[in-house]
Coordinates of C-alpha atoms (C1' of nucleotides) in Angstrom, one line a residue:
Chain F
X833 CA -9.0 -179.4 -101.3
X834 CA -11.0 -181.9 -103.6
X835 CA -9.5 -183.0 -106.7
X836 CA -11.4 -181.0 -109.6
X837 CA -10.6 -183.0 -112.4
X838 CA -12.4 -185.8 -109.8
X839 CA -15.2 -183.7 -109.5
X840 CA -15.1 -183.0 -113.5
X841 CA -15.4 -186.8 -114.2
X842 CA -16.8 -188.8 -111.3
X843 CA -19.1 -186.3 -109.5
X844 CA -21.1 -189.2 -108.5
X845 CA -18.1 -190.4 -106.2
X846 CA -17.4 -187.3 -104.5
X847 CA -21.1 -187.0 -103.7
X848 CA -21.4 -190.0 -101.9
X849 CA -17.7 -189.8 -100.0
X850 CA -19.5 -186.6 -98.5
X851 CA -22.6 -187.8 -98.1
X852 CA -20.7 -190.6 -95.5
X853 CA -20.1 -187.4 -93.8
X854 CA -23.1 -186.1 -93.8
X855 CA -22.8 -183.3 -96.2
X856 CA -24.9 -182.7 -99.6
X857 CA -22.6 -182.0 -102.6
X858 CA -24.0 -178.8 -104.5
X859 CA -25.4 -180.1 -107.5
X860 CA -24.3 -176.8 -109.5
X861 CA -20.6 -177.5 -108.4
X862 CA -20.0 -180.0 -111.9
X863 CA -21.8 -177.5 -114.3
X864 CA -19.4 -174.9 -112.5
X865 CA -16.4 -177.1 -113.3
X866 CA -17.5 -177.6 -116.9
X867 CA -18.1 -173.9 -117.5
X868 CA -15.0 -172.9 -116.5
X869 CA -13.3 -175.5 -118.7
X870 CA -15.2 -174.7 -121.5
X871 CA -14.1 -170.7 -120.7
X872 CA -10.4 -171.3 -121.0
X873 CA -10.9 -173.4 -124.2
X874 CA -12.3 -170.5 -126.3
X875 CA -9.7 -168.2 -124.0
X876 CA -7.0 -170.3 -125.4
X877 CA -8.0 -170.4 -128.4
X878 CA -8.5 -166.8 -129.6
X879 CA -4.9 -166.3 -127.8
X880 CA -3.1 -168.9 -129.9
X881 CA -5.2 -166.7 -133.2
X882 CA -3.3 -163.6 -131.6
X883 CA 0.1 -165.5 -131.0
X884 CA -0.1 -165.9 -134.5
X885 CA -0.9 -162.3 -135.9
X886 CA 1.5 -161.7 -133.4
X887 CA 4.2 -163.6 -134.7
X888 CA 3.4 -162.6 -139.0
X889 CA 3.8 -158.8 -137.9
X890 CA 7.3 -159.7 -136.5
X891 CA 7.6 -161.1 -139.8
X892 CA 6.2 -158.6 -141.7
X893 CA 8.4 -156.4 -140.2
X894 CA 11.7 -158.5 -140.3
X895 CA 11.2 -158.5 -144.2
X896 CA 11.1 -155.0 -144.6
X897 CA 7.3 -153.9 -143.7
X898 CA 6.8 -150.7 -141.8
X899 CA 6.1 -151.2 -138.2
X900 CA 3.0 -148.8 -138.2
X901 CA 2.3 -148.6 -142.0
X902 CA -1.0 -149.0 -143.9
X903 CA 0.2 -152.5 -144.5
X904 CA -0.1 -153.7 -141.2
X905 CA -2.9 -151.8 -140.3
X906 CA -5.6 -154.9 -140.8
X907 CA -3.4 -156.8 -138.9
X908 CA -3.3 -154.8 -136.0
X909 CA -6.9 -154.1 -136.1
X910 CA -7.5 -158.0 -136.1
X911 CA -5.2 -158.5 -132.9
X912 CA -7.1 -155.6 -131.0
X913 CA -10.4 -157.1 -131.7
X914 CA -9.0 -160.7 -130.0
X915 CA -7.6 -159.0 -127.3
X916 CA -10.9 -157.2 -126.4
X917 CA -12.5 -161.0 -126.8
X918 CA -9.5 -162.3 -124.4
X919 CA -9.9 -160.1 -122.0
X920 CA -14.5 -160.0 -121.9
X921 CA -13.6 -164.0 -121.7
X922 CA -10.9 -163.7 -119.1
X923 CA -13.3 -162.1 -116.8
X924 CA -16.0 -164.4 -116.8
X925 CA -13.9 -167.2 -116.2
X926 CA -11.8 -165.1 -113.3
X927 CA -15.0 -164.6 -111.7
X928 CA -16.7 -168.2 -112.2
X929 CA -13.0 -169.1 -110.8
X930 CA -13.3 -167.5 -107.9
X931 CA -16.8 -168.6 -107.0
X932 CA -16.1 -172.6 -107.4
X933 CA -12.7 -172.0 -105.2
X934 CA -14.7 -170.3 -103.1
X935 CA -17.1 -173.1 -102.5
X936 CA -14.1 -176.2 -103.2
X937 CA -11.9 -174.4 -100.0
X938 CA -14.9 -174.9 -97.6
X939 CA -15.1 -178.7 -98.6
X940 CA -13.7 -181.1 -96.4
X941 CA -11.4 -183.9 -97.4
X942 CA -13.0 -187.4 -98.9
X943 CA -12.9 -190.1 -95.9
X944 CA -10.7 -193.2 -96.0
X945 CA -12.3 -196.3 -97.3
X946 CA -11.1 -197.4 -94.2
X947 CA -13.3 -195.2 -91.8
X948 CA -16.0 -196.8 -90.2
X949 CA -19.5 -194.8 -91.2
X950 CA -21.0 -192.8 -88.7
X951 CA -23.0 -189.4 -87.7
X952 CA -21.1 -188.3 -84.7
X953 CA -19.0 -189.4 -81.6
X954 CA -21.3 -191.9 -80.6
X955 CA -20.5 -194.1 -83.4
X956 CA -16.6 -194.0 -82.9
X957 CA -14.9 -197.2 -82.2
X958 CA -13.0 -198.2 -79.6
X959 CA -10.1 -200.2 -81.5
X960 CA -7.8 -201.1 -78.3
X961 CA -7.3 -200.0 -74.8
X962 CA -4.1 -200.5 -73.0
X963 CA -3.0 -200.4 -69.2
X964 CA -5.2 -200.6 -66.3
X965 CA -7.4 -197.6 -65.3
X966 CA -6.9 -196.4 -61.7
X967 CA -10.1 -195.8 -59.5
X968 CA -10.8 -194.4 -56.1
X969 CA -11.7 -193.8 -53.8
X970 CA -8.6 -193.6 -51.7
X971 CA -7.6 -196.1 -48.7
X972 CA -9.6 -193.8 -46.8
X973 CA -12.6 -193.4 -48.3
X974 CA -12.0 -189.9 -50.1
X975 CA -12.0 -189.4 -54.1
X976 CA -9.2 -189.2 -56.5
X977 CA -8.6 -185.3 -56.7
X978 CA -9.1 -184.1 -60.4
X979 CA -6.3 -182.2 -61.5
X980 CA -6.8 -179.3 -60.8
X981 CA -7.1 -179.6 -57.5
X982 CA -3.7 -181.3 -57.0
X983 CA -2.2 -178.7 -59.0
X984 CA -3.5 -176.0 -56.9
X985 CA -2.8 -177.8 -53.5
X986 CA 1.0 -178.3 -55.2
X987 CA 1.2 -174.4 -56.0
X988 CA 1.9 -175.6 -59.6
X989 CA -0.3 -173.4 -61.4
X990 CA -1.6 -169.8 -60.2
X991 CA -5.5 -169.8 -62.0
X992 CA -6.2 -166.1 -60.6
X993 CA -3.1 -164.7 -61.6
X994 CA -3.0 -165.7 -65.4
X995 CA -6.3 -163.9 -65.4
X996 CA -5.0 -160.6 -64.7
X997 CA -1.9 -161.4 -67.0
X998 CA -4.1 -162.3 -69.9
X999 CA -7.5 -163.5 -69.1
X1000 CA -9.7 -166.7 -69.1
X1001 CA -8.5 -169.7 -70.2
X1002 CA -4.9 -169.1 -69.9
X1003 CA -2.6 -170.6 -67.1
X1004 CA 0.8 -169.7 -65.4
X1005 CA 2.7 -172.7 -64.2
X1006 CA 5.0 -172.0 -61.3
X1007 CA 7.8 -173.8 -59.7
X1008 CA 7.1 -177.4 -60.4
X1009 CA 4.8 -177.3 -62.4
X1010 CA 6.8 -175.3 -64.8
X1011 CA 9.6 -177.9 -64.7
X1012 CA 7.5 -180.8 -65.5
X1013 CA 6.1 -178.9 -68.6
X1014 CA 9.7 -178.6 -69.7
X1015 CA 10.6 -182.0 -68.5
X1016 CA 7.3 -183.2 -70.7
X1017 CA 8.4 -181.4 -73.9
X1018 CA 12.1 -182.4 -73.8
X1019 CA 11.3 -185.9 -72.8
X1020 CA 9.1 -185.9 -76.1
X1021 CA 11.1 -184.2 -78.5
X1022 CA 14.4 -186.6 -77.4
X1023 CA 12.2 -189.7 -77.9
X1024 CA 10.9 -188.8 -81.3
X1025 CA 14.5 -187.5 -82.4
X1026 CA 15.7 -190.9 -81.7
X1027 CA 12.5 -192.8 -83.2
X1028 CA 14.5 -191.0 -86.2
X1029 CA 12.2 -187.6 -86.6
X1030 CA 13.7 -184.7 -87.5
X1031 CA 13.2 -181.8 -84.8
X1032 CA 12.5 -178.6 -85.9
X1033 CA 11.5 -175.4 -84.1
X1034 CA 9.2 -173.0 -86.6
X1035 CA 7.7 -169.7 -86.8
X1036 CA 4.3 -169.9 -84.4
X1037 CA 3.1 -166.8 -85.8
X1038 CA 2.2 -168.3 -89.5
X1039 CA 0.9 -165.8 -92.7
X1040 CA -3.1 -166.8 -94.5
X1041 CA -1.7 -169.1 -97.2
X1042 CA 0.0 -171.4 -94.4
X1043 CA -3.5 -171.8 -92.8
X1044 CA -4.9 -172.1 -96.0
X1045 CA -2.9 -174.6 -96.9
X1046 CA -3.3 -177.0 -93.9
X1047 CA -7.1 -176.2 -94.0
X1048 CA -7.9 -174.2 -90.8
X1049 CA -8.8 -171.2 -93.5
X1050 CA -11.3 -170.0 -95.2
X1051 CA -13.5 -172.0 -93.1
X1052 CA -12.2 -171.8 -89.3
X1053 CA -11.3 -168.2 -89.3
X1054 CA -12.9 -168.1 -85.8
X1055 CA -11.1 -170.2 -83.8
X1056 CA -8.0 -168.7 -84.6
X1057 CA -5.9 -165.7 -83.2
X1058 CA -5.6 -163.0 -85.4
X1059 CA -2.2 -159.8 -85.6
X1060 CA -4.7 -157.0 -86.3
X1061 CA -1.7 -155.4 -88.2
X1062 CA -0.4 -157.7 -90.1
X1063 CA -1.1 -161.1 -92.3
X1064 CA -0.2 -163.4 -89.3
X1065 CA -2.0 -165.4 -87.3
X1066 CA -0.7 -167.6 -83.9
X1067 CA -0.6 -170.9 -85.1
X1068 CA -3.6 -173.1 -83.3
X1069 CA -0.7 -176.4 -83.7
X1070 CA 2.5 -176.7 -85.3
X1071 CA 0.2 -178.8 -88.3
X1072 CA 0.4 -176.1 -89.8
X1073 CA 4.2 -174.5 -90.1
X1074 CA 4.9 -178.0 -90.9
X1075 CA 2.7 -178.7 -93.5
X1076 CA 4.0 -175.2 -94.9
X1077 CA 7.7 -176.4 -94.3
X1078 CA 7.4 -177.9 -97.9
X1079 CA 4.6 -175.7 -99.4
X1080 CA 5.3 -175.4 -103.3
X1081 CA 7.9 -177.5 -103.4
X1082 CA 8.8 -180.9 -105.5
X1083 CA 10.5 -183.8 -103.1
X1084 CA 12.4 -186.3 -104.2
X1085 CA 10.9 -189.6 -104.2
X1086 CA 14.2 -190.9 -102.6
X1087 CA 13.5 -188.4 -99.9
X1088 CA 10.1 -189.5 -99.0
X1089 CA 9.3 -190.5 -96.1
X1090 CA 10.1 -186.8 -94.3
X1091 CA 9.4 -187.4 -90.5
X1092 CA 9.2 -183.8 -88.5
X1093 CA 8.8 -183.6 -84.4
X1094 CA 7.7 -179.6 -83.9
X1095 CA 7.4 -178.4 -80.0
X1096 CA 4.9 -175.2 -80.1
X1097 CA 2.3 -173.5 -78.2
X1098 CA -0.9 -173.6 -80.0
X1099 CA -3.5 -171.0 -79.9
X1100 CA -7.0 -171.8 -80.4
X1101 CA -10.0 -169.3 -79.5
X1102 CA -11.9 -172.6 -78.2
X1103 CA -15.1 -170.2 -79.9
X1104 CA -18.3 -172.2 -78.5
X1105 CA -17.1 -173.7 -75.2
X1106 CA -18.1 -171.0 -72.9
X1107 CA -18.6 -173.2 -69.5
X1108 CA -16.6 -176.1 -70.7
X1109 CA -13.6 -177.3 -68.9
X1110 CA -13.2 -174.1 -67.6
X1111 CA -10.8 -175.2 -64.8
X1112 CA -7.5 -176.7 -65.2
X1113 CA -5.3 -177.7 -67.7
X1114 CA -7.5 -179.7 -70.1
X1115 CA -8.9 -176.5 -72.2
X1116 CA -6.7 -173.1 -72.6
X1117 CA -6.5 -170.7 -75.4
X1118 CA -2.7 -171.2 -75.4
X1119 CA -1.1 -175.1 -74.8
X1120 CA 2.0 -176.5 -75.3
X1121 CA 2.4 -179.1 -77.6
X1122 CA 4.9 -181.4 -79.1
X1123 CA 3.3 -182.8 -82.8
X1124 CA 4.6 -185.2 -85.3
X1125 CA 4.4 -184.9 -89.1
X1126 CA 4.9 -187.1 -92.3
X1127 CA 5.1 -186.4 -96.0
X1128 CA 5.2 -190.1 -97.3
X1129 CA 4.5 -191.5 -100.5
X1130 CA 1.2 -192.2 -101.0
X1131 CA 1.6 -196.0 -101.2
X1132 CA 3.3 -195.6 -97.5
X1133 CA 0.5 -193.4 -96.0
X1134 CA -1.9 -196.0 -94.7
X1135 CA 1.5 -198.0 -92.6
X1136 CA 2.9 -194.4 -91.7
X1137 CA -1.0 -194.0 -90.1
X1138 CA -0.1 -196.4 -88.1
X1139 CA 3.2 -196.1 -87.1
X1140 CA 3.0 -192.5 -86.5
X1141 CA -0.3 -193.5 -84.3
X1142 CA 2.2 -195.9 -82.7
X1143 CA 4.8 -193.3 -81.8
X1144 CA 2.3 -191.2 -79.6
X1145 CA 1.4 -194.0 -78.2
X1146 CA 4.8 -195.7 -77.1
X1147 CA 4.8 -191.2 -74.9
X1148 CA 1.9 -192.7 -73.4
X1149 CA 3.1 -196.1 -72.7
X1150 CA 6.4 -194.7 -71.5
X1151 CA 4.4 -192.6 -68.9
X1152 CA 2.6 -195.5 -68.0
X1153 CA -0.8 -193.7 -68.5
X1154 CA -3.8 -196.0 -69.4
X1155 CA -5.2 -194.8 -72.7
X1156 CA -7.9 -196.1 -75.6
X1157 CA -7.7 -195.9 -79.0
X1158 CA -11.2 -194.6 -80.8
X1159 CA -11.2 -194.6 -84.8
X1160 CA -13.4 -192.0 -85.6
X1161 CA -16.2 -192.3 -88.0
X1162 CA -17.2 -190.5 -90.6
X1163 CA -18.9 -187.8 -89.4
X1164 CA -16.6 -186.8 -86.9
X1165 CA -13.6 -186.5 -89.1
X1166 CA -11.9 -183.2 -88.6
X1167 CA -11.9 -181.3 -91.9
X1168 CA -8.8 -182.1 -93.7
X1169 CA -8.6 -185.5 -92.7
X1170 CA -9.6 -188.9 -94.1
X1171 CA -8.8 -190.7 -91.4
X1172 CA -8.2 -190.4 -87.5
X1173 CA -7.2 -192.1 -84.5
X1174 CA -8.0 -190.6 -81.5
X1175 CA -5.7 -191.6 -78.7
X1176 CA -7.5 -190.9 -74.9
X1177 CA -6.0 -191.0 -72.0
X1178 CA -7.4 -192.0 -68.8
X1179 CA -7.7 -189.4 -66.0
X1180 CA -8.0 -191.3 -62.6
X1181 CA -9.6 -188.0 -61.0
X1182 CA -11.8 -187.5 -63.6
X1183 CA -12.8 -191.2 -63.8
X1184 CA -13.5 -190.4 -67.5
X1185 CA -11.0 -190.8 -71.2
X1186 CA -10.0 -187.6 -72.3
X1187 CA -8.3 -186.7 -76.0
X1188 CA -4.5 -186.1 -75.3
X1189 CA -3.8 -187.1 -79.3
X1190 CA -5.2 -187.0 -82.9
X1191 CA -3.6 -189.0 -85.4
X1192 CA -4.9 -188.2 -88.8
X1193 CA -3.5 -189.0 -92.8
X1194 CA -5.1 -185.7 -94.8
X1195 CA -3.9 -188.3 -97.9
X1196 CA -3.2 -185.5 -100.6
X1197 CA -6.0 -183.1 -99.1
X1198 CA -3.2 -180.8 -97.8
X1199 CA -0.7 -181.4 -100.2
X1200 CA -3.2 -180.2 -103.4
X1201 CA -4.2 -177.1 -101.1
X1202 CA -0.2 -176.7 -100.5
X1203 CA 1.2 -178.2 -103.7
X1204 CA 3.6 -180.7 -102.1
X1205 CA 4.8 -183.1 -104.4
X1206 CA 7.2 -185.6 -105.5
X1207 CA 8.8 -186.6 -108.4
X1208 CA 7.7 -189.8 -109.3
X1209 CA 9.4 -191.0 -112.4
X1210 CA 8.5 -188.3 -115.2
X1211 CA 5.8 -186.8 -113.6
X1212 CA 5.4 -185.3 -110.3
X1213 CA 2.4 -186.8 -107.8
X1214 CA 1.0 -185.1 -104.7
X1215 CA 2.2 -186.2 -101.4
X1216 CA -0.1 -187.9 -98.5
X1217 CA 0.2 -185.6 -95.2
X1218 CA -0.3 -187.1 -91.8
X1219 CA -0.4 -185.3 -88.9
X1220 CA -0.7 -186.5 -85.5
X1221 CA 0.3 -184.7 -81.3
X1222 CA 2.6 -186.8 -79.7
X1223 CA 1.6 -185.7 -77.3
X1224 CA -0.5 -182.3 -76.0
X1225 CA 1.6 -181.5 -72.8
X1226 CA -0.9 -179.8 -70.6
X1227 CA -3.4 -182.7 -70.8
X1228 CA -0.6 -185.2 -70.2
X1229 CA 0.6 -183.2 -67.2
X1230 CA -3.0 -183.5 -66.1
X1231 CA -3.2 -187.3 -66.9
X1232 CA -0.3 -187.4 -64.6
X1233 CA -1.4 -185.6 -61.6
X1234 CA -4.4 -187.5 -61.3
X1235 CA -2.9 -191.2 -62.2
X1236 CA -0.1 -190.4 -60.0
X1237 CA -1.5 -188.7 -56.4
X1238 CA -0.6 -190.5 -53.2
X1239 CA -2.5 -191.0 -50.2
X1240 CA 0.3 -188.3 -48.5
X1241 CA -0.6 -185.6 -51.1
X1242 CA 2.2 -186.3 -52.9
X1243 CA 2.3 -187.0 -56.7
X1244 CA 4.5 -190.4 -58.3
X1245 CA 6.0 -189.7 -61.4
X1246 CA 6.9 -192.3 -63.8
X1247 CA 10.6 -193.6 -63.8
X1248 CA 10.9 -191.9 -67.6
X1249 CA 11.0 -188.6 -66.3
X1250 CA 13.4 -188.2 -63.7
X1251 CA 16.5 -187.6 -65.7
X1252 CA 14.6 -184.7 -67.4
X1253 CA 12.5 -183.8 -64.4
X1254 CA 15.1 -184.4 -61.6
X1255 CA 12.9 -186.5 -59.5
X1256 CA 10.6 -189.0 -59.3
X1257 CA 8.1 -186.8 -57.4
X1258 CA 6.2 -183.7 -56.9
X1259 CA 6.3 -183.0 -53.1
X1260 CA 3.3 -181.5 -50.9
X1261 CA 5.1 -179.2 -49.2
X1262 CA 8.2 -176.9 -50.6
Chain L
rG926 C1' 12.7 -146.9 -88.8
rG927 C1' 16.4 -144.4 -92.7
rA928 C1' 19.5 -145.1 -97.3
rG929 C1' 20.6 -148.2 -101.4
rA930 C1' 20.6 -152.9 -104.5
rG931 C1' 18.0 -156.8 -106.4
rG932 C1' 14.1 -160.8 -107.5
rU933 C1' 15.0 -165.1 -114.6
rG934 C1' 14.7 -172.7 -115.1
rG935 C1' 17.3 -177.7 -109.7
rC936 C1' 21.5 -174.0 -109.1
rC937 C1' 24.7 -169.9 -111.2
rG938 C1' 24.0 -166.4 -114.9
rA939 C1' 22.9 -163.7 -119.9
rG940 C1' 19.1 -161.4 -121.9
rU941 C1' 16.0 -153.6 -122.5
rG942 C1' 10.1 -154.7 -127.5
rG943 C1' 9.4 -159.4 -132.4
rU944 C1' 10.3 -167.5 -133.8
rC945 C1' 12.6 -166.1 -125.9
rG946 C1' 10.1 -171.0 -122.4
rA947 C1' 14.3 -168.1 -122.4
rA948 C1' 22.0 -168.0 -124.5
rG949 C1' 26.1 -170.1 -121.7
rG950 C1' 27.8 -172.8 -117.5
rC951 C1' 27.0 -176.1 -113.3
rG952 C1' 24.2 -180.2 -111.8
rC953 C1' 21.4 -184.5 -113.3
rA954 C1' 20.1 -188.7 -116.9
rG955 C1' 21.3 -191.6 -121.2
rC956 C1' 24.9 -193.1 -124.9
rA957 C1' 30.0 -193.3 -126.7
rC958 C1' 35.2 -193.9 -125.1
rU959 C1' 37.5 -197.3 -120.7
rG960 C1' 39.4 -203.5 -117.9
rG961 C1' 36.7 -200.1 -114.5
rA962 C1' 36.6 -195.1 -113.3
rA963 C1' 38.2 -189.9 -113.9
rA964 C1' 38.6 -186.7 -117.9
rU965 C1' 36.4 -186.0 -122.7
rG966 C1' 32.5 -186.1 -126.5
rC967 C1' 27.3 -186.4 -128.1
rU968 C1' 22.1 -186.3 -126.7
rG969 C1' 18.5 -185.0 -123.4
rU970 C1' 16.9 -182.3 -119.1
rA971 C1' 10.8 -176.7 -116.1
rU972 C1' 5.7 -176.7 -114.2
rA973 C1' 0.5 -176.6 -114.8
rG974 C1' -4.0 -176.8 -117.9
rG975 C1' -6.6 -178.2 -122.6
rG976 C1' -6.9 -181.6 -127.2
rG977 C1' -5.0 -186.6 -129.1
rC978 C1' -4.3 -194.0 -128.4
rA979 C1' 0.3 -191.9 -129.6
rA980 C1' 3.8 -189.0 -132.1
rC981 C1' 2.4 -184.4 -131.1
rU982 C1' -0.1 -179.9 -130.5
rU983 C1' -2.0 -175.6 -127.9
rU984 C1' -2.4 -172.0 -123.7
rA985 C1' -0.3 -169.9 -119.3
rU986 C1' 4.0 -169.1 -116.2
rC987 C1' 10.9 -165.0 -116.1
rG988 C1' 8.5 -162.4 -107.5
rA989 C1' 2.6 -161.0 -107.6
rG990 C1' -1.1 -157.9 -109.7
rG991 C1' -2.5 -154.2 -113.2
rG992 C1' -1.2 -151.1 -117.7
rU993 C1' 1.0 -149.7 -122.7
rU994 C1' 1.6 -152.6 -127.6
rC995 C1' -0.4 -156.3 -133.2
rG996 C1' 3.6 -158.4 -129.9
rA997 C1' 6.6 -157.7 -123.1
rA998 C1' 11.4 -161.4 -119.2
rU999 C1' 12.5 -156.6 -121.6
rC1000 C1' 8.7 -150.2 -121.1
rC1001 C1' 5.1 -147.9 -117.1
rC1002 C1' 2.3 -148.3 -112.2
rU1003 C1' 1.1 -150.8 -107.5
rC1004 C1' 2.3 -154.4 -104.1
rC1005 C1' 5.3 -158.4 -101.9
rC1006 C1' 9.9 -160.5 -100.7
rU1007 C1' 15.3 -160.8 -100.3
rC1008 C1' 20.1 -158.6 -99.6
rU1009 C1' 23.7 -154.6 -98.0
rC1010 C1' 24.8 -150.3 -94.9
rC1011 C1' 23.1 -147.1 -90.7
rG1012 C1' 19.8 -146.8 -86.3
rC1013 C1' 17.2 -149.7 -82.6
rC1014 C1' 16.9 -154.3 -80.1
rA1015 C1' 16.9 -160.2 -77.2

RNA sequence: GGAGAGGUGGCCGAGUGGUCGAAGGCGCAGCACUGGAAAUGCUGUAUAGGGGCAACUUUAUCGAGGGUUCGAAUCCCUCCCUCUCCGCCA
């Protein structure tokens, strides 16, 4: 959420931050911000004038007045009247309250100085690219097989099958394919634990003010999973139980930075993107995915951006799997963040870059909608948030089928993964 | 699911209608004492918003929301949460 007292005194900044993302500001949003200031002054007011009748009844009393004599009787009159001001003035500003809330939650966060202007994908840039793409065709002539097709030939997956267990968009993995998830996920979660991130294992089932918080709600109620029952939702990426780990609390400044590793599933409607992806691993309504998190002093947040940008891609360089990194531009920063690197990795099947990671600093976007903050001498200070999957598992699974396939039908896995995966390849035929 | 108990400041805990934003203790910070420390003593120690250069001042907040009252942590209603016992369960 935007800063109000911002919006109060610099209206003129805020309007062009959003305008670098292509948004308009409503120019009624100040006035709104003023009223309701000007509301709680005479609010206040008329309450401290009924503290104080308040206060000389008590008196009164204390010296010997009776409590519902004729002597108090103006007084009492007096305090009714204020009350019935309070409480006309109280309702105004509740609902004036509610309606700028209303319109501040479905703001998006202020981009970075830092992000590079821009209307949409086509104007990301490509800051760095690392390892060599592979390319077919094959000795003999044939394509690289895209993933899915490996997986399957392998009998890792069973596409037909999930449908009947759930439907669409959601996979069972079988045999090996099931290990190497769980090889992926503990290979992750041991490599961030000993880059010094503390692992943690939350709730994927979160309640409305944990999505509010993060900023999927009000806004994005769609691509979420709802409990028709009750006020939980399955978490679309562990973002959001982290960000919540610390919701309404004060840190320490000695504390700061807090580093979090978080394996979940993540549920995500994918609302919109009927006929894309629709095979495979690259687009499901439930993935596995292994996220990292920061709370950092806001001094730190720009380094932690990219060091924690760095950590998901040391997974990547471990797995030897090519990849890019694209800084996105303005206008196609997700909502709560300021800032983003994409991380893509190269699918050899594919021949294409896909997203396996998004590295994003919210700056105190998050931490103002989920009051994190730390004491920073006398005062306390928002924290920065930065968020960032290190990495999806079901996309680097994918990456790894398709970088890896042999002539014999075989798949190579890197050398990383055999203590957790118990080989150093998935075999044709089992 | 059934029965009961309870939610007060960083923590413990007192407080059943009137200077209560809240006694006392612990913790923490500063000062004194000490060669240094412990112990001891003194002082200070919530958050958010408004006004003010500041000292300061004012409003709100004792789980949340309503109500009664001139006045509510304290009385009434609704909801949420936590704990204990029983049942069920991986």
């Amino acid at each position: 959420m935007l800063d109000q007292r911002l919006l109060r005194d610099n209206p003129e900044l805020i309007r062009q931050q959003l305008a670098r993302r292509g948004l308009e500001l409503d120019p009624n949003l100040q006035g709104k911000v003023r009223q309701v200031r000007d509301l709680e002054e005479q609010r206040s007011n008329l309450q401290a004038e009924g503290n104080r009748i308040g206060r000389e009844v008590g008196q009164r009393i204390r010296a010997g007045a009776q409590a519902d004599g004729q002597e108090l009787a103006s007084l009492r009159e007096e305090g009714n009247q204020i009350k019935s001001q309070v409480a006309k003035l109280e309702e105004q500003e509740k609902e004036l309250e509610a309606e700028l809330r209303k319109q501040l939650e479905v703001l998006p966060n202020l981009p970075s100085a830092h992000s590079p202007e821009g209307r949409s994908e086509a104007d990301n840039v490509n800051v760095k690219t690392w390892g060599e793409p592979r390319r077919g065709p094959r000795a003999d002539g044939s394509p690289l097989e895209e993933h899915w097709q490996i997986a399957e030939r392998l009998g890792l997956v069973d596409t037909e099958r999930s449908v009947r267990i759930a439907q669409s968009r959601f996979i069972t993995l079988l045999g090996q394919g099931a290990r190497l998830e769980r090889a992926l996920i503990n290979f992750m979660l041991d490599r961030h634990s000993a880059a010094g991130y503390g692992e943690v294992m939350p709730p994927i089932l979160v309640n409305t003010a944990s999505l509010t918080g993060s900023g999927q709600l009000p806004k994005f109620a769609e691509e979420s999973f709802k409990c028709a029952e009750d006020d939980l939702w399955l978490t679309p990426t562990a973002e959001v139980p982290l960000t919540s780990l610390h919701r309404s609390e004060v840190l320490a400044a000695e504390q700061l930075p807090l580093r979090y590793t978080a394996y979940t599933p993540c549920f995500r409607r994918e609302a919109g993107s009927y006929g894309r992806d629709t095979r495979g691993l690259i687009r499901l309504h439930q993935f596995n995915k292994v996220e990292l998190y920061w709370f950092c002093h806001p001094d730190q947040s720009d380094a932690a951006h990219e060091q924690l940008t760095r950590d998901a891609e040391g997974v990547l360089e471990a797995l030897e799997l090519p990849y890019r990194r694209i800084e996105l531009c303005c206008g196609d920063l997700g909502f709560s963040a300021a800032r983003t690197y994409d991380l893509e990795v190269w699918l050899a099947g594919a021949g294409a870059y896909r997203e396996i990671s998004s590295c994003s600093t919210c700056a105190d976007f998050q931490a103002r909608r989920s009051d994190i903050r730390f004491r920073d001498g006398k005062k306390t200070k928002l924290v920065h948030t930065l968020n960032g999957s290190g990495l999806a598992i079901g996309r680097t699974m994918a990456a790894l089928l398709e970088h890896g396939q042999q002539d014999d039908g075989s798949v190579r896995l890197p050398a990383v993964l055999k203590p957790y995966f118990g080989g150093d390849r998935l075999l044709a035929e089992l």
